Each structure stands twice: as structure tokens, then as C-alpha cells.
């Protein structure tokens, strides 16, 4: 009882102190708003949101400390109780994010992708709800935003406007409309007061996370809050999102013309777009996780998985301008335009990229180092992996962990020369192994995330999203996808060497290296084909 009262005291103090100090931080942030009336209104709502946050954080902390108190570290009872606490806490966090909305949902989306750091109970609970159950704004609020941004109500600005949104996300929701010229469009409308509440919400979330870290040093998610703080203002500027989509498509046309026609971004209607409202071409298609519709379109999930892998590998290793939010709701699949098909009339997929608010630029050195690291990972080159991990701040004691986070495989599998060394079979032992490593090396993972450059943290998030998409399409991360990543990263490094070659001998040396690498990847693909063939024979025998 003494222990319970002690922990309960910590819980109460945390909630009271965080609420009091956070209210001040939130009020200071709101005071910067250009709209005094809005600031006054928000001053009555932010303390309520802060109270929800403080109580939830304190309750979760108390539940862990009280429920696990005195249980042996390696005991079965502790493992059972910990699973129950994880599940309860994940549901509390889900409820908080959906109740408060905005930045909280954005944080929930980030957490739902951290398979190497967050217990599976959180992943399972948050991943679907943070994408598919976001709160919606009322039609009256939508009308207010459109009237303020475009100078009139929806029925005046558009010929048709559906009041029921077809999708809602953390920062905005999308309505189908038709222009006076007859074009069908998607209108992305920012939730009201997002810009004003974001600053206050960030201040309060930061305060509570810092408070929890001081009380429970092992709880350290300050880097995640910092990342959201840096990226959120860019995501709230819809004109910035529109410019990103144009730049992305231009990069594919200039730097990746061989796949440019297979990647698409909806056309922007600039005269009907502002910082808080974005009007785009409406694109028909299936979400990348809608396997039923994809098969009805006559498309192969394997072809789509390869296209997604190629698209983002080109962005990371050749363009240095990367879409960093490729979750399932932001990737649409449709068939290529009429008249375009593959061998034997097989339909080819086209990948439509949505939500271009969150991009990250890699400088040339970071881009080439990252390409060299992934080339080493795919080719199981321990020396290259270590050298390039060190360049990103993962020292002698952390490079193996960094490689494991990127591939979701333990070090002995990362450097295994087998062609399918990076494949995850998807069986229970694989998944339990991943969770064991996440639990066992939690302090080291936290240390690593603090040391890595901020841009690499977003690359990790992108990798996590792509891994989830791959799992949805074919049930596991495919070896083919890793070979694609290895091939594109090698191509990017060859291009850099060609630019720097200043003699005929240098050019010949780079050309020979290119031929050697191409032969190596062809042999890997052949070995993989043979491996699949042998497994098929065993299966049908």
C-alpha cells in the first residue's frame, strides 16, 4: 500500500504540475496568434486537451510502475502482466489521440510505425485507427474555411460540392467537388484552428514528455516530439504541399525517366488553392492495401510491391527529395492508361502519390552515404555497413543495432551471404524475435535515435511505412524489394563516380564496376528464382 500511495502521489503530482505549467506554455503559444478572438476561444479548449494528455500520461506511467512492481524480470507472470499493461496503455493512448486530434494523431501515426521501439500491442492498436478513424470537421466548419480562403461558400466556388468527406486525416479532410468547367476534383480542407492549436499542443506535449523523462529516465521520446515540431508547420502549408508534388514529378521526369510514367501525382488547381485549402485532380483508384479491388483491376500485388520499392528507392538514392509519409492511405493504385500493358496483355500498375506535405531533402553527401549503407546491407558487406553506419553517428557499439533497425533483422542475419538473408518469413518465431530485440535493446535504441541526424530519423519512418505496405501486399518484406533497393543504390553510387571521373581510365574503371555490379545482381535474381523454384517443388511434391 505504501508503494501504491507513493506511485499514486507521483501520478497526481505529474498531472497537476504538467497541467499548470502546460497551461502557461499553451497560453503563451496561443498568444502569438494573429486572431485575438480565436486566441480567446482556444484558451478555453486547450486546457481541457492538456488535462486529457496529463491524466493519460500519468495513468499509463502509474499502470506500468504499479502493475509490474516486484515481479521478477524473466518470470512468466511479468510477461503476462506486461502484455496486459501494454494493451491497456495502447487503448488509452488511442483514445487520447482521437479525442484531442491534430498533432496528437500525427504523433500516434509516428508511434504506430516504430516496430523496432514500441511494443506490438501499440502497433496493432494504433496503426489502423490513426489512419482510418480520424475525427472529421462539421460541414459548417468546412464552409467557414472555404469562405475565408476562397471568398465564398462551396456552392458558389464550385458547381458541385459533396458535404460528406471521402477521407479524413490528422490535419485535414477531403471532399469531392466539380468545378464550373466540369472537372471532378478533390478538395482538401484543413481542420479549423489547426495553425493556432498546433503551437499550443506542441508546447504542452513537449512539457509532459520532458516531465515523464525526468521521472522515468527510460521513457525518452523527446526526439519524436522534436521531429513533429519541425515537420508540422510545413505540413500545415498546403501551397508547400502543392509545390512538393510538382517537384517530385519533375524529379522523376529528369532523373528517373525509365519509371516516370509509372508514378503520378494529381494535378493542382492553383486558382482554387491556398495555404489551408488544396484543390487537386480527382484520381480514381484503389488504396494500396485494398487487395480485393487491386485484383479486380487485374493487377498483381507483386508488381505493385516492386513498383513501390523502386519508386521510393529512386527518391532516396537518386533524387534526394523523399516523400516521408508513404502509409497505405497515401498510395493509390490504378492501371496504366489505355493501350499500355506488359507481356501477354498483363496489366501494369501506376502508383499515384497523395499527401505531399512531408518531404525531406538529403544533401549529396548524406544521399550517397545512405546509398552506400543500403548497398552494403543488401550485399551483406559487413565492412561497408560498419563504415557507413559510423558516418551517421552509429559508433562502434551501435552500428549493428542501426543495421538491425533498417532491415528488422539481427546482425548475424544481416551479414549472412544467403540471397534471402534479409527476408522475414512472417512466422511467429520471426515476430517474437523482433519484439525480443526491441525490448532487450530499448536503452541502446533510444541512444541511437538521439545520435542519428534528424533527416535519417525520417528515412527510418519512411522505411517503416514501406515495410508495412509490403507486408500488406504480399504478406512479408520481399527479397525482390531488397534487391531493387540494392540495385538502385548501386546505380546512384555509379552515377556519382561518373560525375567525378576526370580521365578515360577513370571512366573505364567506373564502367567495369557498373558491369560487375549488374552481373552480381543478375546472379542474385537467378539464385532467388532457383530458390523459389525448389521451394515450389517441395510444396507440390
Short mmCIF file of N, CA, C and O in Angstrom, two decimals, residues 450-540:
data_model
loop_
_atom_site.label_atom_id
_atom_site.label_comp_id
_atom_site.label_asym_id
_atom_site.label_seq_id
_atom_site.Cartn_x
_atom_site.Cartn_y
_atom_site.Cartn_z
N UNK A 450 18.89 9.38 -30.69
CA UNK A 450 19.37 10.71 -30.34
C UNK A 450 20.60 11.10 -31.14
O UNK A 450 20.83 12.27 -31.43
N UNK A 451 21.41 10.10 -31.53
CA UNK A 451 22.67 10.38 -32.22
C UNK A 451 22.49 10.54 -33.73
O UNK A 451 23.27 11.23 -34.38
N UNK A 452 21.50 9.88 -34.29
CA UNK A 452 21.31 9.92 -35.74
C UNK A 452 20.89 11.31 -36.20
O UNK A 452 20.17 12.01 -35.50
N UNK A 453 21.33 11.73 -37.40
CA UNK A 453 20.86 13.01 -37.95
C UNK A 453 19.34 13.00 -38.09
O UNK A 453 18.73 11.97 -38.35
N UNK A 454 18.73 14.16 -37.92
CA UNK A 454 17.27 14.27 -37.97
C UNK A 454 16.70 13.73 -39.27
O UNK A 454 15.65 13.08 -39.30
N UNK A 455 17.41 13.98 -40.38
CA UNK A 455 16.91 13.53 -41.67
C UNK A 455 16.85 12.00 -41.74
O UNK A 455 15.95 11.42 -42.37
N UNK A 456 17.77 11.33 -41.07
CA UNK A 456 17.78 9.87 -41.10
C UNK A 456 16.62 9.30 -40.29
O UNK A 456 16.09 8.23 -40.60
N UNK A 457 16.19 10.02 -39.25
CA UNK A 457 15.03 9.58 -38.49
C UNK A 457 13.79 9.51 -39.38
O UNK A 457 12.98 8.59 -39.28
N UNK A 458 13.65 10.49 -40.28
CA UNK A 458 12.51 10.45 -41.20
C UNK A 458 12.68 9.35 -42.25
O UNK A 458 11.70 8.78 -42.72
N UNK A 459 13.92 9.05 -42.61
CA UNK A 459 14.15 7.91 -43.51
C UNK A 459 13.72 6.60 -42.83
O UNK A 459 13.17 5.70 -43.46
N UNK A 460 13.98 6.51 -41.52
CA UNK A 460 13.54 5.33 -40.78
C UNK A 460 12.02 5.22 -40.80
O UNK A 460 11.46 4.14 -40.97
N UNK A 461 11.35 6.36 -40.60
CA UNK A 461 9.89 6.36 -40.64
C UNK A 461 9.39 5.92 -42.02
O UNK A 461 8.44 5.13 -42.14
N UNK A 462 10.04 6.43 -43.07
CA UNK A 462 9.67 6.05 -44.43
C UNK A 462 9.86 4.55 -44.63
O UNK A 462 9.00 3.87 -45.21
N UNK A 463 10.99 4.02 -44.16
CA UNK A 463 11.23 2.57 -44.28
C UNK A 463 10.15 1.78 -43.55
O UNK A 463 9.69 0.74 -44.04
N UNK A 464 9.76 2.26 -42.37
CA UNK A 464 8.73 1.56 -41.59
C UNK A 464 7.41 1.53 -42.35
O UNK A 464 6.71 0.51 -42.38
N UNK A 465 7.05 2.67 -42.95
CA UNK A 465 5.80 2.73 -43.72
C UNK A 465 5.85 1.78 -44.91
O UNK A 465 4.88 1.05 -45.19
N UNK A 466 6.97 1.78 -45.62
CA UNK A 466 7.10 0.92 -46.80
C UNK A 466 7.08 -0.55 -46.42
O UNK A 466 6.54 -1.38 -47.15
N UNK A 467 7.67 -0.88 -45.28
CA UNK A 467 7.65 -2.27 -44.81
C UNK A 467 6.22 -2.71 -44.53
O UNK A 467 5.82 -3.83 -44.88
N UNK A 468 5.42 -1.81 -43.93
CA UNK A 468 4.02 -2.13 -43.65
C UNK A 468 3.24 -2.33 -44.95
O UNK A 468 2.40 -3.24 -45.05
N UNK A 469 3.50 -1.50 -45.95
CA UNK A 469 2.84 -1.64 -47.25
C UNK A 469 3.20 -2.97 -47.89
O UNK A 469 2.34 -3.69 -48.42
N UNK A 470 4.48 -3.31 -47.84
CA UNK A 470 4.94 -4.58 -48.41
C UNK A 470 4.27 -5.77 -47.73
O UNK A 470 3.85 -6.74 -48.38
N UNK A 471 4.18 -5.69 -46.41
CA UNK A 471 3.53 -6.77 -45.65
C UNK A 471 2.08 -6.93 -46.07
O UNK A 471 1.56 -8.04 -46.15
N UNK A 472 1.41 -5.80 -46.32
CA UNK A 472 0.01 -5.84 -46.73
C UNK A 472 -0.14 -6.47 -48.11
O UNK A 472 -1.04 -7.29 -48.34
N UNK A 473 0.75 -6.12 -49.03
CA UNK A 473 0.63 -6.58 -50.41
C UNK A 473 0.96 -8.06 -50.57
O UNK A 473 0.24 -8.80 -51.25
N UNK A 474 2.04 -8.52 -49.94
CA UNK A 474 2.46 -9.90 -50.18
C UNK A 474 2.71 -10.68 -48.90
O UNK A 474 3.24 -11.79 -48.94
N UNK A 475 2.33 -10.10 -47.77
CA UNK A 475 2.39 -10.84 -46.52
C UNK A 475 3.74 -10.84 -45.84
O UNK A 475 3.88 -11.39 -44.75
N UNK A 476 4.74 -10.21 -46.47
CA UNK A 476 6.09 -10.19 -45.87
C UNK A 476 6.96 -9.21 -46.66
O UNK A 476 6.64 -8.90 -47.81
N UNK A 477 8.07 -8.73 -46.08
CA UNK A 477 9.04 -7.97 -46.87
C UNK A 477 9.67 -8.90 -47.90
O UNK A 477 10.21 -9.95 -47.55
N UNK A 478 9.58 -8.57 -49.18
CA UNK A 478 10.06 -9.48 -50.22
C UNK A 478 11.55 -9.30 -50.48
O UNK A 478 12.08 -8.20 -50.40
N UNK A 479 12.21 -10.39 -50.81
CA UNK A 479 13.62 -10.33 -51.17
C UNK A 479 13.79 -9.50 -52.44
O UNK A 479 14.77 -8.78 -52.61
N UNK A 480 12.81 -9.58 -53.36
CA UNK A 480 12.86 -8.81 -54.59
C UNK A 480 12.97 -7.31 -54.29
O UNK A 480 13.70 -6.58 -54.95
N UNK A 481 12.24 -6.86 -53.27
CA UNK A 481 12.29 -5.44 -52.91
C UNK A 481 13.67 -5.04 -52.42
O UNK A 481 14.18 -3.96 -52.75
N UNK A 482 14.31 -5.91 -51.64
CA UNK A 482 15.66 -5.61 -51.17
C UNK A 482 16.65 -5.58 -52.34
O UNK A 482 17.56 -4.76 -52.38
N UNK A 483 16.47 -6.48 -53.31
CA UNK A 483 17.36 -6.49 -54.48
C UNK A 483 17.17 -5.19 -55.28
O UNK A 483 18.14 -4.60 -55.77
N UNK A 484 15.92 -4.74 -55.40
CA UNK A 484 15.65 -3.46 -56.08
C UNK A 484 16.38 -2.32 -55.36
O UNK A 484 17.01 -1.47 -55.98
N UNK A 485 16.28 -2.30 -54.01
CA UNK A 485 16.95 -1.27 -53.22
C UNK A 485 18.46 -1.33 -53.45
O UNK A 485 19.12 -0.30 -53.63
N UNK A 486 19.02 -2.54 -53.46
CA UNK A 486 20.45 -2.70 -53.70
C UNK A 486 20.85 -2.22 -55.08
O UNK A 486 21.87 -1.55 -55.25
N UNK A 487 20.04 -2.56 -56.08
CA UNK A 487 20.35 -2.16 -57.45
C UNK A 487 20.30 -0.64 -57.62
O UNK A 487 21.20 -0.03 -58.20
N UNK A 488 19.23 0.00 -57.11
CA UNK A 488 19.09 1.45 -57.27
C UNK A 488 20.17 2.20 -56.49
O UNK A 488 20.74 3.19 -56.97
N UNK A 489 20.48 1.74 -55.28
CA UNK A 489 21.53 2.40 -54.50
C UNK A 489 22.87 2.27 -55.22
O UNK A 489 23.68 3.22 -55.24
N UNK A 490 23.13 1.12 -55.84
CA UNK A 490 24.38 0.93 -56.60
C UNK A 490 24.40 1.84 -57.82
O UNK A 490 25.44 2.44 -58.14
N UNK A 491 23.28 1.96 -58.52
CA UNK A 491 23.20 2.85 -59.68
C UNK A 491 23.49 4.29 -59.29
O UNK A 491 24.19 5.02 -60.00
N UNK A 492 22.95 4.71 -58.12
CA UNK A 492 23.18 6.08 -57.65
C UNK A 492 24.66 6.33 -57.38
O UNK A 492 25.20 7.40 -57.71
N UNK A 493 25.33 5.35 -56.78
CA UNK A 493 26.76 5.49 -56.48
C UNK A 493 27.59 5.51 -57.77
O UNK A 493 28.56 6.27 -57.88
N UNK A 494 27.19 4.70 -58.75
CA UNK A 494 27.88 4.70 -60.05
C UNK A 494 27.74 6.07 -60.71
O UNK A 494 28.71 6.62 -61.27
N UNK A 495 26.54 6.64 -60.67
CA UNK A 495 26.32 7.96 -61.27
C UNK A 495 27.22 9.02 -60.64
O UNK A 495 27.77 9.88 -61.33
N UNK A 496 27.37 8.95 -59.31
CA UNK A 496 28.25 9.90 -58.63
C UNK A 496 29.69 9.72 -59.08
O UNK A 496 30.42 10.71 -59.30
N UNK A 497 30.14 8.50 -59.21
CA UNK A 497 31.52 8.25 -59.63
C UNK A 497 31.74 8.70 -61.07
O UNK A 497 32.82 9.19 -61.42
N UNK A 498 30.73 8.54 -61.94
CA UNK A 498 30.85 9.00 -63.32
C UNK A 498 31.01 10.52 -63.38
O UNK A 498 31.78 11.05 -64.18
N UNK A 499 30.28 11.22 -62.51
CA UNK A 499 30.38 12.69 -62.47
C UNK A 499 31.76 13.14 -62.02
O UNK A 499 32.25 14.21 -62.43
N UNK A 500 32.40 12.35 -61.17
CA UNK A 500 33.70 12.74 -60.61
C UNK A 500 34.88 12.21 -61.42
O UNK A 500 36.01 12.65 -61.22
N UNK A 501 34.63 11.26 -62.31
CA UNK A 501 35.72 10.71 -63.11
C UNK A 501 36.27 11.78 -64.04
O UNK A 501 35.53 12.43 -64.79
N UNK A 502 37.58 12.00 -64.01
CA UNK A 502 38.18 13.08 -64.80
C UNK A 502 39.22 12.57 -65.80
O UNK A 502 40.07 13.33 -66.26
N UNK A 503 39.14 11.28 -66.12
CA UNK A 503 40.06 10.74 -67.12
C UNK A 503 39.40 9.53 -67.79
O UNK A 503 38.42 8.97 -67.29
N UNK A 504 39.94 9.14 -68.92
CA UNK A 504 39.41 7.99 -69.65
C UNK A 504 39.57 6.73 -68.81
O UNK A 504 38.66 5.89 -68.74
N UNK A 505 40.72 6.60 -68.16
CA UNK A 505 40.96 5.43 -67.32
C UNK A 505 39.94 5.36 -66.18
O UNK A 505 39.40 4.30 -65.85
N UNK A 506 39.64 6.55 -65.60
CA UNK A 506 38.64 6.60 -64.53
C UNK A 506 37.27 6.19 -65.01
O UNK A 506 36.55 5.44 -64.34
N UNK A 507 36.90 6.66 -66.20
CA UNK A 507 35.60 6.30 -66.77
C UNK A 507 35.50 4.81 -67.05
O UNK A 507 34.48 4.18 -66.80
N UNK A 508 36.59 4.24 -67.57
CA UNK A 508 36.61 2.80 -67.86
C UNK A 508 36.48 2.00 -66.57
O UNK A 508 35.75 1.00 -66.50
N UNK A 509 37.17 2.47 -65.51
CA UNK A 509 37.09 1.78 -64.22
C UNK A 509 35.67 1.78 -63.66
O UNK A 509 35.18 0.76 -63.15
N UNK A 510 34.98 2.93 -63.78
CA UNK A 510 33.60 3.02 -63.30
C UNK A 510 32.69 2.14 -64.15
O UNK A 510 31.79 1.46 -63.63
N UNK A 511 32.94 2.13 -65.47
CA UNK A 511 32.12 1.29 -66.35
C UNK A 511 32.28 -0.19 -66.00
O UNK A 511 31.31 -0.93 -65.96
N UNK A 512 33.50 -0.62 -65.73
CA UNK A 512 33.74 -2.02 -65.35
C UNK A 512 33.06 -2.34 -64.02
O UNK A 512 32.50 -3.44 -63.85
N UNK A 513 33.08 -1.39 -63.09
CA UNK A 513 32.40 -1.61 -61.81
C UNK A 513 30.89 -1.73 -62.03
O UNK A 513 30.22 -2.57 -61.41
N UNK A 514 30.35 -0.93 -62.94
CA UNK A 514 28.92 -0.99 -63.24
C UNK A 514 28.55 -2.34 -63.83
O UNK A 514 27.54 -2.95 -63.44
N UNK A 515 29.36 -2.83 -64.77
CA UNK A 515 29.10 -4.14 -65.37
C UNK A 515 29.17 -5.23 -64.32
O UNK A 515 28.33 -6.14 -64.26
N UNK A 516 30.18 -5.14 -63.44
CA UNK A 516 30.35 -6.14 -62.39
C UNK A 516 29.14 -6.17 -61.45
O UNK A 516 28.65 -7.24 -61.08
N UNK A 517 28.68 -4.97 -61.08
CA UNK A 517 27.52 -4.91 -60.18
C UNK A 517 26.26 -5.45 -60.86
O UNK A 517 25.47 -6.16 -60.23
N UNK A 518 26.09 -5.15 -62.13
CA UNK A 518 24.90 -5.63 -62.85
C UNK A 518 24.91 -7.16 -62.92
O UNK A 518 23.89 -7.81 -62.71
N UNK A 519 26.09 -7.73 -63.19
CA UNK A 519 26.22 -9.19 -63.23
C UNK A 519 25.89 -9.78 -61.86
O UNK A 519 25.19 -10.79 -61.74
N UNK A 520 26.37 -9.11 -60.81
CA UNK A 520 26.14 -9.62 -59.46
C UNK A 520 24.65 -9.64 -59.12
O UNK A 520 24.14 -10.62 -58.55
N UNK A 521 23.94 -8.58 -59.48
CA UNK A 521 22.51 -8.54 -59.17
C UNK A 521 21.72 -9.52 -60.05
O UNK A 521 20.72 -10.09 -59.60
N UNK A 522 22.16 -9.71 -61.28
CA UNK A 522 21.51 -10.72 -62.13
C UNK A 522 21.68 -12.12 -61.54
O UNK A 522 20.75 -12.92 -61.54
N UNK A 523 22.88 -12.40 -61.02
CA UNK A 523 23.11 -13.69 -60.38
C UNK A 523 22.27 -13.85 -59.13
O UNK A 523 21.74 -14.94 -58.84
N UNK A 524 22.09 -12.76 -58.36
CA UNK A 524 21.24 -12.81 -57.17
C UNK A 524 19.79 -13.10 -57.57
O UNK A 524 19.12 -13.91 -56.92
N UNK A 525 19.33 -12.45 -58.63
CA UNK A 525 17.95 -12.68 -59.08
C UNK A 525 17.78 -14.12 -59.57
O UNK A 525 16.74 -14.74 -59.31
N UNK A 526 18.79 -14.65 -60.27
CA UNK A 526 18.71 -16.04 -60.73
C UNK A 526 18.71 -17.00 -59.55
O UNK A 526 17.93 -17.97 -59.51
N UNK A 527 19.58 -16.74 -58.56
CA UNK A 527 19.64 -17.59 -57.36
C UNK A 527 18.32 -17.54 -56.61
O UNK A 527 17.84 -18.56 -56.10
N UNK A 528 17.70 -16.38 -56.57
CA UNK A 528 16.41 -16.24 -55.89
C UNK A 528 15.33 -17.01 -56.65
O UNK A 528 14.49 -17.69 -56.04
N UNK A 529 15.37 -16.94 -57.99
CA UNK A 529 14.41 -17.68 -58.80
C UNK A 529 14.55 -19.18 -58.55
O UNK A 529 13.56 -19.91 -58.41
N UNK A 530 15.79 -19.65 -58.49
CA UNK A 530 16.04 -21.07 -58.24
C UNK A 530 15.55 -21.47 -56.85
O UNK A 530 14.99 -22.56 -56.67
N UNK A 531 15.74 -20.58 -55.89
CA UNK A 531 15.28 -20.86 -54.52
C UNK A 531 13.77 -21.00 -54.49
O UNK A 531 13.23 -21.94 -53.89
N UNK A 532 13.06 -20.10 -55.17
CA UNK A 532 11.59 -20.18 -55.25
C UNK A 532 11.16 -21.46 -55.97
O UNK A 532 10.18 -22.10 -55.58
N UNK A 533 11.88 -21.80 -57.02
CA UNK A 533 11.54 -22.99 -57.81
C UNK A 533 11.67 -24.26 -56.96
O UNK A 533 10.79 -25.12 -56.97
N UNK A 534 12.78 -24.37 -56.21
CA UNK A 534 12.97 -25.55 -55.35
C UNK A 534 11.90 -25.63 -54.27
O UNK A 534 11.39 -26.71 -53.96
N UNK A 535 11.55 -24.47 -53.69
CA UNK A 535 10.51 -24.46 -52.65
C UNK A 535 9.17 -24.88 -53.24
O UNK A 535 8.39 -25.57 -52.58
N UNK A 536 8.90 -24.46 -54.48
CA UNK A 536 7.64 -24.84 -55.13
C UNK A 536 7.60 -26.34 -55.37
O UNK A 536 6.55 -26.99 -55.19
N UNK A 537 8.73 -26.93 -55.77
CA UNK A 537 8.78 -28.37 -56.00
C UNK A 537 8.52 -29.14 -54.71
O UNK A 537 7.79 -30.13 -54.70
N UNK A 538 9.11 -28.66 -53.62
CA UNK A 538 8.91 -29.30 -52.32
C UNK A 538 7.45 -29.19 -51.90
O UNK A 538 6.84 -30.13 -51.39
N UNK A 539 6.86 -28.00 -52.15
CA UNK A 539 5.47 -27.75 -51.73
C UNK A 539 4.50 -28.66 -52.47
O UNK A 539 3.56 -29.20 -51.89
N UNK A 540 4.73 -28.87 -53.79
CA UNK A 540 3.78 -29.65 -54.59
C UNK A 540 4.12 -31.14 -54.63
O UNK A 540 3.37 -31.94 -55.20
#
